[in-house]
Each structure stands twice: as structure tokens, then as C-alpha cells.
XYZ file of C-alpha atoms in Angstrom:
676
model
C 13.920 8.840 31.501
C 11.112 6.429 32.287
C 12.110 3.122 33.826
C 9.566 0.439 34.585
C 10.052 -1.447 37.743
C 7.189 -3.905 37.265
C 4.882 -5.219 34.631
C 3.082 -1.902 34.807
C 4.405 1.579 34.186
C 4.557 4.039 37.056
C 1.133 5.449 36.124
C -0.526 2.036 36.553
C -1.024 1.433 32.845
C 0.506 -1.546 31.030
C 4.203 -1.313 30.358
C 4.997 0.055 26.883
C 7.622 -1.721 24.784
C 8.941 -0.393 21.478
C 9.958 -2.927 18.827
C 12.819 -1.649 16.639
C 15.166 -3.046 14.061
C 16.526 -2.739 10.511
C 14.238 -3.495 7.540
C 14.147 -7.214 6.696
C 15.335 -8.341 10.146
C 12.108 -10.269 10.856
C 10.703 -7.604 13.189
C 7.171 -7.926 11.816
C 7.276 -11.707 12.334
C 8.288 -11.144 15.980
C 5.494 -8.568 16.361
C 2.861 -10.918 14.895
C 4.117 -13.809 16.988
C 3.805 -11.737 20.204
C 0.465 -10.067 19.482
C -1.442 -12.423 17.146
C -4.655 -10.682 16.107
C -4.533 -8.292 19.106
C -3.189 -5.453 16.990
C -4.363 -2.359 15.111
C -2.878 -0.442 12.215
C -3.179 3.265 11.524
C -1.019 6.134 10.298
C 1.022 8.591 12.336
C -0.773 11.951 12.188
C 0.294 14.139 9.278
C 2.339 11.477 7.491
C 1.759 8.233 5.580
C 4.075 6.194 7.800
C 2.266 3.156 9.158
C 1.721 2.857 12.891
C 1.277 -0.674 14.276
C 0.399 -1.346 17.876
C -0.684 -4.492 19.642
C -1.029 -6.222 22.990
C 1.469 -8.915 23.985
C 0.956 -11.295 26.883
C 3.773 -11.531 29.419
C 5.027 -14.534 31.382
C 2.376 -14.164 34.069
C -0.544 -13.357 31.710
C -0.209 -9.599 32.078
C -0.944 -7.290 29.138
C 2.045 -5.463 27.627
C 1.535 -2.667 25.118
C 3.794 -3.237 22.092
C 4.519 -0.538 19.474
C 6.082 -1.775 16.215
C 8.175 1.161 15.077
C 9.175 1.565 11.418
C 12.239 -0.284 10.217
C 15.330 1.940 10.167
C 19.072 1.793 9.728
C 20.004 4.647 12.072
C 18.729 7.233 14.543
C 20.159 9.913 12.236
C 17.061 10.113 10.007
C 17.223 9.847 6.249
C 13.488 9.117 5.850
C 10.193 9.879 7.655
C 10.294 6.341 9.069
C 13.624 6.915 10.777
C 12.519 10.358 11.966
C 9.467 8.851 13.692
C 11.586 6.057 15.215
C 13.994 8.565 16.719
C 11.272 10.901 18.008
C 9.305 8.084 19.695
C 12.388 6.717 21.434
C 13.295 10.196 22.669
C 9.716 10.932 23.811
C 9.266 13.805 21.375
C 5.907 12.798 19.857
C 2.661 13.804 21.597
C 0.665 11.044 19.908
C 2.893 8.211 21.187
C 4.214 7.696 24.709
C 7.947 7.262 25.249
C 8.472 3.524 25.709
C 9.389 2.066 29.070
C 11.686 -0.428 27.353
C 12.891 -1.444 23.910
C 13.109 -4.770 22.037
C 15.787 -4.477 19.359
C 15.600 -7.213 16.695
C 18.884 -8.113 14.963
C 19.417 -10.341 11.930
C 21.763 -13.039 13.228
C 23.241 -13.473 9.736
C 24.461 -9.867 9.702
C 25.106 -8.911 13.325
C 27.797 -6.261 12.780
C 25.726 -4.162 10.367
C 22.542 -4.421 12.433
C 24.471 -3.464 15.581
C 24.863 0.072 14.137
C 21.248 0.891 15.044
C 21.314 -1.326 18.129
C 24.247 0.496 19.714
C 22.547 3.845 19.083
C 19.403 2.576 20.822
C 21.465 1.267 23.750
C 23.010 4.704 24.255
C 19.603 6.217 24.945
C 19.597 4.603 28.408
C 16.293 2.749 28.022
C 15.980 -0.824 29.340
C 16.615 -2.976 26.274
C 16.269 -6.590 25.120
C 18.309 -7.729 22.127
C 16.705 -10.440 19.946
C 19.022 -12.372 17.638
C 16.520 -13.470 15.014
C 16.999 -16.077 12.258
C 19.645 -18.012 14.186
C 18.864 -21.072 12.064
C 20.056 -19.199 8.950
C 23.146 -18.038 10.850
C 23.961 -21.654 11.730
C 23.408 -22.726 8.115
C 25.912 -20.046 7.089
C 28.375 -21.335 9.744
C 28.069 -18.183 11.876
C 28.647 -18.903 15.566
C 27.220 -16.416 18.085
C 27.760 -16.424 21.858
C 24.661 -14.678 23.248
C 25.828 -15.019 26.864
C 29.059 -13.174 26.098
C 27.185 -10.421 24.248
C 24.745 -10.099 27.157
C 27.610 -9.740 29.609
C 29.375 -7.113 27.528
C 26.215 -5.067 26.948
C 24.491 -5.699 30.314
C 21.177 -6.471 28.577
C 19.349 -9.744 27.867
C 20.280 -11.266 24.509
C 17.796 -13.862 23.258
C 18.393 -16.179 20.265
C 15.189 -16.626 18.255
C 13.637 -18.293 15.227
C 10.519 -16.136 15.039
C 8.994 -17.923 12.036
C 9.115 -21.167 14.087
C 8.133 -19.359 17.330
C 11.298 -20.618 18.995
C 12.629 -18.197 21.611
C 9.230 -16.591 22.263
C 8.835 -17.987 25.801
C 12.283 -16.601 26.729
C 11.345 -13.214 25.254
C 8.096 -13.099 27.224
C 10.025 -13.893 30.413
C 12.462 -11.067 29.720
C 9.603 -8.629 29.001
C 8.045 -9.489 32.368
C 11.250 -8.907 34.337
C 10.995 -6.370 37.144
C 14.660 -5.415 36.932
C 15.214 -5.056 33.180
C 18.428 -3.009 33.076
C 19.574 -0.230 30.745
C 22.805 -0.922 28.908
C 26.179 0.405 30.060
C 27.549 0.255 26.517
C 28.697 3.490 24.892
C 30.677 4.099 21.723
C 33.891 6.042 22.453
C 33.590 9.418 20.773
C 36.326 11.419 19.006
C 37.705 14.079 21.364
C 36.344 17.114 19.513
C 32.829 15.607 19.382
C 33.018 14.679 23.060
C 33.994 18.273 23.909
C 31.161 19.575 21.790
C 28.660 17.410 23.631
C 30.077 18.522 26.988
C 29.384 22.140 26.032
C 25.938 21.672 24.539
C 24.475 19.157 27.022
C 23.177 20.556 30.289
C 23.153 17.171 32.022
C 25.944 15.086 33.423
C 24.287 11.851 32.299
C 26.428 10.299 29.578
C 23.382 8.741 27.909
C 21.800 12.181 27.573
C 24.987 13.536 26.000
C 25.022 10.665 23.477
C 21.334 11.211 22.720
C 22.148 14.790 21.711
C 23.783 13.338 18.607
C 20.358 12.365 17.282
C 18.374 15.461 18.218
C 17.995 18.350 15.717
C 19.802 21.249 17.330
C 23.217 22.768 17.729
C 25.106 19.472 18.017
C 23.369 17.837 15.082
C 23.683 20.994 13.025
C 27.430 21.246 13.608
C 27.950 17.605 12.734
C 25.903 18.005 9.548
C 28.102 20.950 8.567
C 31.314 19.025 9.135
C 31.421 15.851 7.042
C 34.793 14.887 8.491
C 33.359 14.749 12.023
C 30.419 12.717 10.761
C 32.725 10.225 9.013
C 34.904 9.929 12.124
C 31.816 9.289 14.281
C 30.654 6.505 11.914
C 34.115 4.975 11.821
C 34.333 5.099 15.620
C 30.995 3.320 15.937
C 31.952 0.519 13.553
C 35.299 0.087 15.333
C 33.419 -0.268 18.646
C 31.038 -2.798 17.050
C 33.934 -4.899 15.713
C 35.494 -4.895 19.177
C 32.151 -5.857 20.720
C 31.689 -8.771 18.302
C 35.263 -10.027 18.627
C 35.069 -13.518 20.075
C 31.267 -13.312 20.312
C 30.422 -13.535 16.627
C 32.524 -15.804 14.407
C 32.044 -17.093 10.885
C 33.775 -20.268 9.807
C 34.989 -20.249 6.208
C 33.686 -16.766 5.356
C 34.706 -17.162 1.676
C 32.274 -20.050 1.056
C 29.170 -19.414 -1.031
C 26.056 -19.334 1.114
C 22.614 -20.574 0.146
C 21.601 -16.988 -0.567
C 24.567 -16.593 -2.939
C 23.621 -19.738 -4.784
C 19.963 -18.725 -5.094
C 20.897 -15.219 -6.211
C 22.994 -16.665 -9.031
C 19.654 -17.907 -10.448
C 17.099 -15.318 -9.307
C 19.289 -12.328 -10.238
C 20.604 -13.861 -13.488
C 19.979 -11.504 -16.425
C 18.145 -14.256 -18.357
C 16.904 -16.861 -15.874
C 16.099 -14.279 -13.226
C 13.930 -12.248 -15.632
C 12.283 -15.460 -16.896
C 11.379 -16.546 -13.368
C 10.132 -13.009 -12.593
C 7.870 -13.007 -15.639
C 6.450 -16.389 -14.612
C 5.835 -15.169 -11.042
C 4.161 -11.955 -12.163
C 2.077 -13.788 -14.775
C 0.892 -16.186 -12.023
C 0.054 -13.251 -9.757
C -1.946 -11.416 -12.424
C -3.715 -14.613 -13.542
C -4.782 -15.379 -9.980
C -6.003 -11.820 -9.403
C -7.929 -11.851 -12.665
C -9.246 -15.414 -12.751
C -8.574 -16.920 -9.336
C -10.691 -14.233 -7.691
C -13.439 -14.479 -10.347
C -15.410 -17.316 -8.744
C -15.505 -15.936 -5.164
C -16.308 -12.443 -6.580
C -19.186 -13.893 -8.568
C -20.344 -15.679 -5.422
C -20.256 -12.435 -3.403
C -22.082 -10.593 -6.209
C -24.760 -13.302 -6.356
C -25.137 -13.333 -2.569
C -25.693 -9.574 -2.311
C -28.020 -9.569 -5.340
C -30.062 -12.336 -3.691
C -30.041 -10.376 -0.436
C -31.304 -7.263 -2.249
C -34.080 -9.271 -3.923
C -35.037 -10.809 -0.583
C -35.221 -7.361 0.966
C -37.595 -6.194 -1.768
C -39.706 -9.331 -1.369
C -40.042 -9.425 2.423
C -39.952 -5.744 3.380
C -42.940 -3.446 2.857
C -42.726 -1.213 -0.275
C -41.389 2.267 0.330
C -38.389 4.495 0.317
C -36.723 2.739 3.262
C -36.931 -0.632 1.442
C -35.547 0.938 -1.731
C -32.702 2.469 0.286
C -31.838 -0.875 1.849
C -32.262 -2.973 -1.307
C -30.834 -0.561 -3.900
C -28.526 1.604 -1.796
C -27.089 -0.032 1.331
C -26.925 -3.674 0.249
C -25.267 -2.926 -3.141
C -22.997 -0.428 -1.370
C -21.823 -3.054 1.121
C -21.509 -5.587 -1.687
C -19.401 -3.114 -3.643
C -16.964 -3.107 -0.725
C -16.874 -6.827 0.047
C -16.483 -7.843 -3.568
C -12.889 -6.542 -3.553
C -11.829 -8.907 -0.758
C -10.799 -11.910 -2.908
C -8.459 -9.749 -5.008
C -7.060 -8.033 -1.910
C -6.417 -11.345 -0.175
C -4.714 -12.910 -3.212
C -2.528 -9.871 -3.869
C -1.392 -9.528 -0.253
C -0.777 -13.233 0.098
C 1.634 -13.019 -2.819
C 3.292 -9.842 -1.648
C 3.687 -11.065 1.955
C 5.005 -14.393 0.707
C 7.578 -12.712 -1.547
C 8.571 -10.274 1.194
C 8.798 -12.975 3.876
C 11.056 -15.184 1.704
C 13.305 -12.283 0.655
C 12.293 -12.418 -3.028
C 10.463 -9.083 -3.190
C 13.639 -6.964 -2.863
C 15.077 -9.039 -5.739
C 12.079 -8.148 -7.882
C 12.703 -4.465 -7.110
C 16.403 -4.933 -7.919
C 15.708 -6.524 -11.316
C 13.209 -3.859 -12.342
C 14.832 -0.798 -10.771
C 16.950 0.187 -13.811
C 13.914 0.219 -16.122
C 11.571 1.895 -13.623
C 14.118 4.587 -12.677
C 14.061 5.941 -16.236
C 10.599 7.358 -15.554
C 11.314 8.209 -11.930
C 9.845 5.146 -10.279
C 11.305 2.598 -7.888
C 11.565 -1.088 -8.778
C 9.047 -1.851 -6.004
C 6.465 0.211 -7.901
C 6.157 -2.453 -10.565
C 4.018 -4.944 -8.626
C 1.403 -2.332 -7.535
C 1.253 -0.994 -11.108
C 0.911 -4.473 -12.541
C -1.792 -5.327 -9.987
C -3.685 -2.190 -11.048
C -4.607 -3.938 -14.306
C -6.821 -6.153 -12.160
C -7.962 -3.557 -9.603
C -6.449 -0.295 -8.375
C -7.813 -0.743 -4.839
C -5.553 -3.596 -3.625
C -2.752 -2.253 -5.825
C -2.712 1.111 -4.067
C -2.818 -0.617 -0.701
C 0.227 -2.642 -1.747
C 2.311 0.509 -2.251
C 3.159 0.306 1.445
C 6.094 -1.883 0.405
C 7.670 1.214 -1.218
C 9.849 2.806 1.449
C 10.508 6.222 -0.103
C 7.444 8.462 0.409
C 7.899 10.287 -2.878
C 8.135 7.074 -4.909
C 5.107 5.735 -3.056
C 3.052 8.879 -3.709
C 3.933 8.959 -7.394
C 2.947 5.295 -7.726
C -0.387 5.973 -6.027
C -1.074 8.957 -8.290
C -0.466 7.081 -11.563
C -1.701 3.576 -10.710
C -5.361 4.192 -11.696
C -4.294 4.803 -15.326
C -3.864 1.047 -15.664
C -6.985 -0.340 -17.360
C -8.545 -2.369 -14.560
C -11.100 -5.161 -15.021
C -13.970 -2.762 -14.271
C -13.209 -0.780 -17.437
C -13.504 -3.875 -19.602
C -17.363 -3.911 -19.833
C -17.243 -0.267 -21.007
C -14.576 -1.026 -23.615
C -16.426 -4.126 -24.831
C -19.741 -2.292 -25.167
C -18.205 0.577 -27.103
C -16.152 -1.739 -29.323
C -19.232 -3.843 -30.063
C -21.137 -0.683 -30.967
C -18.283 0.664 -33.054
C -17.483 -2.631 -34.868
C -20.521 -4.913 -35.254
C -19.628 -8.583 -35.633
C -20.654 -8.707 -39.273
C -18.281 -5.815 -40.073
C -15.374 -6.917 -37.949
C -12.002 -7.202 -39.673
C -9.648 -9.868 -38.345
C -8.294 -8.848 -34.929
C -9.833 -5.350 -35.266
C -11.597 -5.561 -31.935
C -8.551 -7.029 -30.193
C -6.281 -4.313 -31.598
C -8.612 -1.555 -30.444
C -8.789 -3.085 -26.987
C -5.008 -3.383 -26.892
C -4.735 0.290 -27.879
C -6.722 1.271 -24.789
C -4.404 -0.697 -22.528
C -1.318 0.806 -24.195
C -2.812 4.290 -23.799
C -3.136 3.703 -20.063
C 0.498 2.519 -19.863
C 1.606 5.707 -21.659
C -0.355 7.692 -19.057
C 1.473 5.876 -16.238
C 4.922 6.445 -17.709
C 4.315 10.037 -18.789
C 2.801 11.271 -15.529
C 5.302 9.307 -13.428
C 8.101 11.137 -15.250
C 6.303 14.479 -14.782
C 5.551 14.009 -11.063
C 9.114 12.856 -10.457
C 10.305 16.211 -11.829
C 7.737 18.288 -9.934
C 7.559 16.664 -6.492
C 10.421 17.281 -4.122
C 12.007 14.735 -1.879
C 11.788 15.647 1.797
C 14.529 13.078 2.502
C 17.342 11.785 0.377
C 16.814 8.259 -0.940
C 19.492 5.689 -0.153
C 21.696 4.870 -3.137
C 21.976 1.172 -2.261
C 19.259 -1.502 -2.201
C 19.423 -4.102 0.553
C 19.036 -7.742 -0.461
C 18.247 -9.769 2.654
C 18.967 -13.458 3.068
C 16.417 -15.960 1.787
C 14.336 -17.574 4.504
C 11.343 -19.829 4.955
C 8.076 -17.897 5.164
C 5.997 -17.689 8.324
C 2.469 -18.489 7.104
C 1.055 -17.485 10.462
C 2.566 -14.020 10.012
C 1.359 -13.880 6.396
C -2.218 -14.696 7.372
C -2.159 -12.174 10.204
C -1.070 -9.481 7.742
C -3.766 -10.559 5.253
C -6.398 -10.384 7.989
C -5.227 -6.984 9.139
C -5.199 -5.520 5.597
C -8.692 -6.874 4.883
C -10.097 -5.572 8.143
C -8.466 -2.197 7.576
C -9.949 -1.919 4.062
C -13.436 -2.857 5.211
C -13.346 -0.466 8.156
C -11.725 2.595 6.553
C -12.227 2.562 2.791
C -15.472 0.620 3.107
C -17.280 3.336 5.050
C -16.440 5.945 2.393
C -17.496 3.625 -0.459
C -20.785 2.839 1.284
C -21.516 6.513 1.861
C -20.838 7.462 -1.768
C -22.939 4.504 -3.009
C -25.937 5.698 -0.964
C -25.544 9.297 -2.238
C -25.414 8.072 -5.830
C -28.487 5.900 -5.256
C -30.372 8.926 -3.890
C -29.273 11.046 -6.875
C -30.609 8.441 -9.295
C -33.847 7.863 -7.324
C -35.130 11.327 -6.400
C -37.304 13.169 -7.139
C -39.648 10.341 -8.036
C -41.877 10.523 -11.120
C -45.092 8.619 -10.399
C -46.065 6.224 -13.177
C -42.982 6.977 -15.256
C -40.890 4.254 -16.880
C -37.263 3.760 -15.866
C -35.892 5.932 -18.696
C -38.165 8.878 -17.784
C -37.397 8.442 -14.072
C -33.696 8.503 -14.871
C -34.065 11.706 -16.867
C -36.063 13.480 -14.145
C -33.829 12.393 -11.249
C -31.170 14.625 -9.726
C -28.552 12.676 -11.656
C -30.515 13.176 -14.881
C -30.879 16.883 -14.210
C -27.171 17.064 -13.498
C -26.579 15.236 -16.778
C -28.607 17.909 -18.605
C -26.698 20.623 -16.688
C -23.275 19.342 -17.711
C -24.324 18.598 -21.311
C -22.911 21.891 -22.668
C -19.542 20.995 -21.043
C -19.393 17.421 -22.390
C -20.966 18.088 -25.789
C -17.540 18.955 -27.325
C -16.509 15.384 -26.493
C -19.427 13.970 -28.474
C -21.443 13.158 -25.319
C -25.083 13.939 -24.624
C -26.943 14.107 -21.298
C -27.570 10.354 -21.236
C -23.864 9.602 -21.464
C -23.388 12.271 -18.793
C -25.785 10.364 -16.488
C -23.780 7.205 -17.161
C -20.524 8.967 -16.247
C -22.014 10.331 -13.024
C -23.493 6.966 -12.012
C -20.300 5.153 -12.900
C -18.400 6.998 -10.192
C -19.662 4.280 -7.795
C -18.006 1.724 -10.072
C -16.914 2.043 -13.681
C -18.965 -0.923 -14.892
C -22.163 0.833 -13.689
C -21.875 2.830 -16.933
C -23.336 -0.187 -18.776
C -26.317 -0.430 -16.391
C -26.862 3.333 -16.612
C -26.940 3.106 -20.406
C -29.469 0.245 -20.170
C -31.752 2.416 -18.027
C -31.355 5.559 -20.160
C -32.076 3.668 -23.373
C -34.922 1.605 -21.834
C -33.270 -1.790 -22.216
C -34.613 -4.382 -19.758
C -31.856 -6.437 -18.168
C -32.320 -10.198 -18.387
C -30.601 -13.213 -16.891
C -28.852 -13.735 -20.232
C -26.080 -11.128 -20.011
C -25.053 -11.658 -23.622
C -28.585 -11.018 -24.888
C -28.780 -7.838 -22.770
C -25.488 -6.558 -24.155
C -26.552 -7.300 -27.736
C -29.898 -5.502 -27.216
C -28.140 -2.528 -25.662
C -25.606 -2.425 -28.480
C -28.404 -2.325 -31.046
C -30.139 0.480 -29.154
C -26.972 2.522 -28.962
C -26.283 1.934 -32.638
C -29.779 3.151 -33.569
C -29.860 6.136 -31.156
C -29.847 9.664 -32.575
C -29.302 13.201 -31.375
C -32.039 15.849 -31.332
C -31.037 16.874 -34.869
C -31.429 13.311 -36.158
C -27.686 12.649 -36.454
C -26.379 9.308 -35.044
C -25.269 9.628 -31.410
C -22.829 6.711 -31.091
C -20.621 7.412 -34.077
C -17.139 5.832 -34.281
C -15.621 9.047 -32.934
C -18.069 9.141 -30.001
C -17.336 5.514 -29.119
C -13.556 6.067 -29.235
C -13.968 9.333 -27.266
C -15.862 7.490 -24.497
C -13.185 4.794 -24.300
C -10.355 7.331 -24.172
C -12.216 9.244 -21.460
C -12.503 6.058 -19.383
C -8.822 5.232 -19.895
C -7.786 8.413 -18.079
C -10.725 9.322 -15.801
C -10.784 8.393 -12.089
C -14.319 6.981 -12.258
C -14.099 4.921 -9.078
C -15.237 5.849 -5.598
C -13.391 2.880 -4.146
C -10.080 4.152 -5.492
C -10.721 7.646 -4.128
C -11.512 6.155 -0.735
C -8.402 3.964 -0.576
C -6.136 6.853 -1.724
C -7.610 8.942 1.103
C -6.819 6.099 3.486
C -3.264 5.564 2.243
C -2.266 9.251 2.030
C -3.994 10.208 5.287
C -5.515 13.343 3.720
C -8.181 14.416 1.251
C -5.717 16.673 -0.559
C -4.110 13.986 -2.695
C -7.300 12.139 -3.806
C -8.855 15.545 -4.662
C -5.768 16.466 -6.698
C -5.749 13.006 -8.322
C -9.443 13.204 -9.268
C -8.966 16.707 -10.665
C -5.860 16.031 -12.785
C -7.122 12.677 -14.097
C -10.542 14.117 -14.993
C -8.882 17.063 -16.754
C -6.569 14.687 -18.620
C -9.531 12.505 -19.628
C -11.476 15.537 -20.815
C -8.602 16.922 -22.901
C -7.760 13.525 -24.389
C -11.384 12.852 -25.377
C -11.653 16.401 -26.729
C -8.585 15.907 -28.923
C -9.926 12.591 -30.216
C -13.412 13.903 -31.040
C -12.622 17.366 -32.352
C -9.335 16.257 -33.975
C -11.156 13.398 -35.684
C -13.774 15.784 -37.043
C -11.071 18.154 -38.266
C -9.417 15.254 -40.097
C -12.706 14.298 -41.732
C -13.736 11.299 -39.616
C -17.268 10.832 -38.330
């Protein structure tokens, strides 16, 4: 056991504190209040569990290393989060040092339930500080807590706190800087047979070590798992000890009264009003992602276009200038342009999570989502995917169960995002010219594409739920925390961290892919050739010719193949690729360019003189784009979120195969039925 006797560990490095607590106890708010922007986020090796670490400043200005461990209910793991928590506290992970001390955050409105984890942590023998967070809500609910009496009984500092108001932080910093921070003497009395079992299996006389054996996979844990009666008796013994501990220290006046949370839940969880409010909230979220981000995204797009033009104007002609102006600058712009949507989405999600409303959203939607094997928390990422899959996939971190999270990530790109819209509109305009348009025909065809994507989400979610195995059993109950005022400081810290993480991790992959695609469309150069000829002779054009026999059954030719390859950087690039392949000069009037391109596509023919863009070809292209993962940014962010290339590779393969088969059925089936 490591015990720090100063503000530095025995090896001279800063003291390491672990921050632990139940989900929804305000632990992240405490972490953000202590560290500010001095934090970094990554994943634990081999898993998708988030690892957060920061630097807190002690009473005397000394640096203290703070590790924010995943929220958990127990040291007996039922999820990867709880397994990592246990292993870090026991010093069983090579990638994370065993902490010198622990800060255990407890929701003051629910002390007895949160003490289940706290008492387990205390039994490990590490110096511990208990933080009673949200004491203002406890007072509002007429809960009276005596922190001095709890501190005396447990022999550890107990600090009342209102983290969202930063009240109690100075006292916590003082406690963290103490030289003599003690381990707790508290232990839960064990049933006799379990005590005897621990005596036999533990080689040490230290009682804390014997208690810790309860949480370590091995003979003791195995025997307890095999004997449910022993497990039940151990749980009952712990809760009895907690009730005795809280007697006289934690009191609630008039426990039968309806709290503010009860009154709000009567509205927000109402089968009619609750759903109505939820629809309004989700509509506001989607509207802001679609339209609220439009102006800043246009500004970013204009700024990078102007920067590219300036590079061409002021740099000497040559390959390096072309790389900078047409490869690097658009690649960076293709990363930064997602920031407005990411910021809006995470502001909403953090706000709903901080206030306690997000678990209510999951609760309201869980029954419907569970029919296809998804969790209620999957709904917001899936809904957000209709704007952009990149921030939506990042937002799946709110889904606690790893299987539910993975399934959501795998199916989210089926939602028809805003980048698909230019492709749909071009094909619909080519398929149904304005002078031939029946009332609502274009709108109905566009709606059909969106519904097809929704069917893909539901169908594959059901399939993956049947195929993928759960490594841990999911809890049968859903926790609904108390409502509380949001900490906007904490929200903005999380928004900053998510944005920085996206730019650093996913952005590097997107930039690299953008440069490779630029090179494929630029080389080898054909001197004196027009843009259409250059496109045909480039590596991308040659690849388009090479894959033409494969895509011909879908109604595609090599030019469409070039568009599909180029659109991997971003789906909307398909329109620009078509403009180049069909020699349409882009102008400042976007509408005029689209009309000219539409006319060119409508007039284009195959080598045998037959029309190329027939109704079946147009529908086949749209169906292909509904199901295909034509987005480097999505691939990059899936790699980031799953911590491996295996899942993005699988996702790209199965979605491309699905897109190919669906387009094949549309084109060949249409011909078989007599359509053209």
C-alpha cells in the first residue's frame, strides 16, 4: 500500500489522487472545478472506456495529479467501467499508477445508496476524502447531514460541497495538501463463513487486504459468485452497516413530502406532456444543428476558400502550391467546418446531462428503442446523425453499456446527413426536371431516401443486437438523478475538451486522407489537357476505369466511379467531381452551376449511345449513397471512439456491401420489371 506523507509521492513525483463516485453524483463537475483546462482525455488501452486526467493545484500552489475514474456503483464489476475502477484502485493496471489517495464524491441527496461504493473504497486502506456534493439540493429536500459526526466515525475528512457553485473547493484543496491524510478505520462486519473464507485465502494479517480480496478475481470472488446466498448476505450486511453509520448523521425531515424532483418528474415523465416536451427539445436541437450552425460553417468555408485562393495568388506556381492550396488548406477546412455542429450538440448534451434531464430522455425512449436492441440514450446520437454523423458518434459516450454504444456507432451513419443532401438534390433534379414535376414528387422521393436510412438503422441495430455478445450484464434499472442547476463552467470545459480532442485525433486522419485523395485526382499530370481529360488520366480516373466492370451492374460508369472515390473525402464532393468529369465550370451562382450540371447529366450518354443518367441510374446512385460510408471524417471518428481500426474497417466493409447490393437490386430489379 502506498501512503503519501507529503504533497509529493515517495518517488518525488506529484501525489496521485483518484476521483471516484457513482454516476450522476457531480464527479465531473468536481474534476472540472479542480483542474480547469489542465486536463487531457484518452482511452484506456484495449477498451473504449474514457480516461480523464488533469492537474489540480493544492493549498500551497503545488501540482497534484488527479485521475477521474469512471462512474461506478460497486467494486464488484458489472461493466468495463467498474472493472477499470477496481483495477486502478488495487494497483493492477500497468498503464495507471495506484493512487496515493482517493476523493470519493457522494450525492448528498442520496447518501445511503452512494455509501455502498464509498464503504468499499474505504476498506481498501487508501487515504480517503469524502465529498458530500449537492448539499444545496439536500437542504432543499430537508435532508440534514452532520459531516463532523461522519468524519469522526469514518476517521476521514468529510467536506460538504456545492461543486457547480465552487463552494467547498478551498476546503477540498486544503485536505488534498494535508501531510497526514489518514486511511479509514471503517470496515463492514462480514458474515462468519465469509470471514473464515477470507482468513484462509488471504496471506496477510491486514484486515484491509482481506476485505480487498472480495473484489479481486480469484478463489474468494469465485466462491462468492457460485453461492448467491453468500453474496446476498454480504450485500445485506453492507447496507445494515451503512444504516448504522448514517443513524443520527443523516436525517430527512418529512420523508413522505414530494420533492422538487418528484414535481418536475410528474411533468417531464408524463406520457403526454413529457413526450411533447421531449419532441420540442429534440426539434430545437436538430434545428440548431442544421440551421444554427449554417452561418458559422459558411463563414469557415468562405475563410478557407479565400485562404486557398490567396495561396494560389501569392505563392509561386508548382506542385507545392497546388498541394497547399488544393490539398492541405481544404483538408484542414474539412476538419474545422465540423466545429460549430460539434459545439452545439455537446452544449445541448452537457446541459441536459448536467440538469438531470438526459436520463429522463433515455427513460422515455427506452421502451421503443429496446424493441430493436438499442438503449434509450441511443436516440439523441441517432437523431443528431441526420445533421452530421461525426458529432453524433462522439456523443455516444453518454451510452454506458459498451455493446449498446458500439451498435449505435455502427448504425448511426445510415441516417441521411446534410452532406448527402446535395447528391440527392442533384439526382432528383436530373430524374424529375421542373417542367415534368408532379406535385410533391420531388419531396416524396427525398422523404423515401430518409426513410430508407431509418430502415437501415432499425434493421442492422436489431441484427447486431442478436450477433454481438455482452461482455457484462446490463443493469435492469435506470437511475434518474435529482434535477439540479447546470454548471456552465463545467459545460464549457467539456465542450472545449471535445473540440480539442476532435481536432487533434480525428482531424489528423481526415487531413491525411484529404491529401491522399488530392494526389490521386492530380497525378499524373496531363500537360495542356482540360479538367475533364486530366480527371480521366489521373490515378483516380484510372481507378474509376478499373472498377467500372464492378460498378456497371449498378448502372454506373467510370465517371460516376471517380465521383464515388473522390466523395470519400466528403459526400458532397460527388457534385464537384461530376462537374469536373462533365466539364462544367463552377461559377459564383451555385444555382446556375447546378442547373448546368443537371442539363449535362441529362444529356450524357454511354459508349453505345444509350442515356447514362436514366431514372433507374439516378435512383441507384441515391440508394447507394443512403447506405454507403462515403465519409473519411466518420471513419476517423469511429477509429477514435472505438480505439481500434477493426471496427471502422468492418463498418466500411458492411455498409459498402449493403450499398452495393441495394443499388444492384434497384437497378437490375427495375430492368427486370421493365423500367428504364
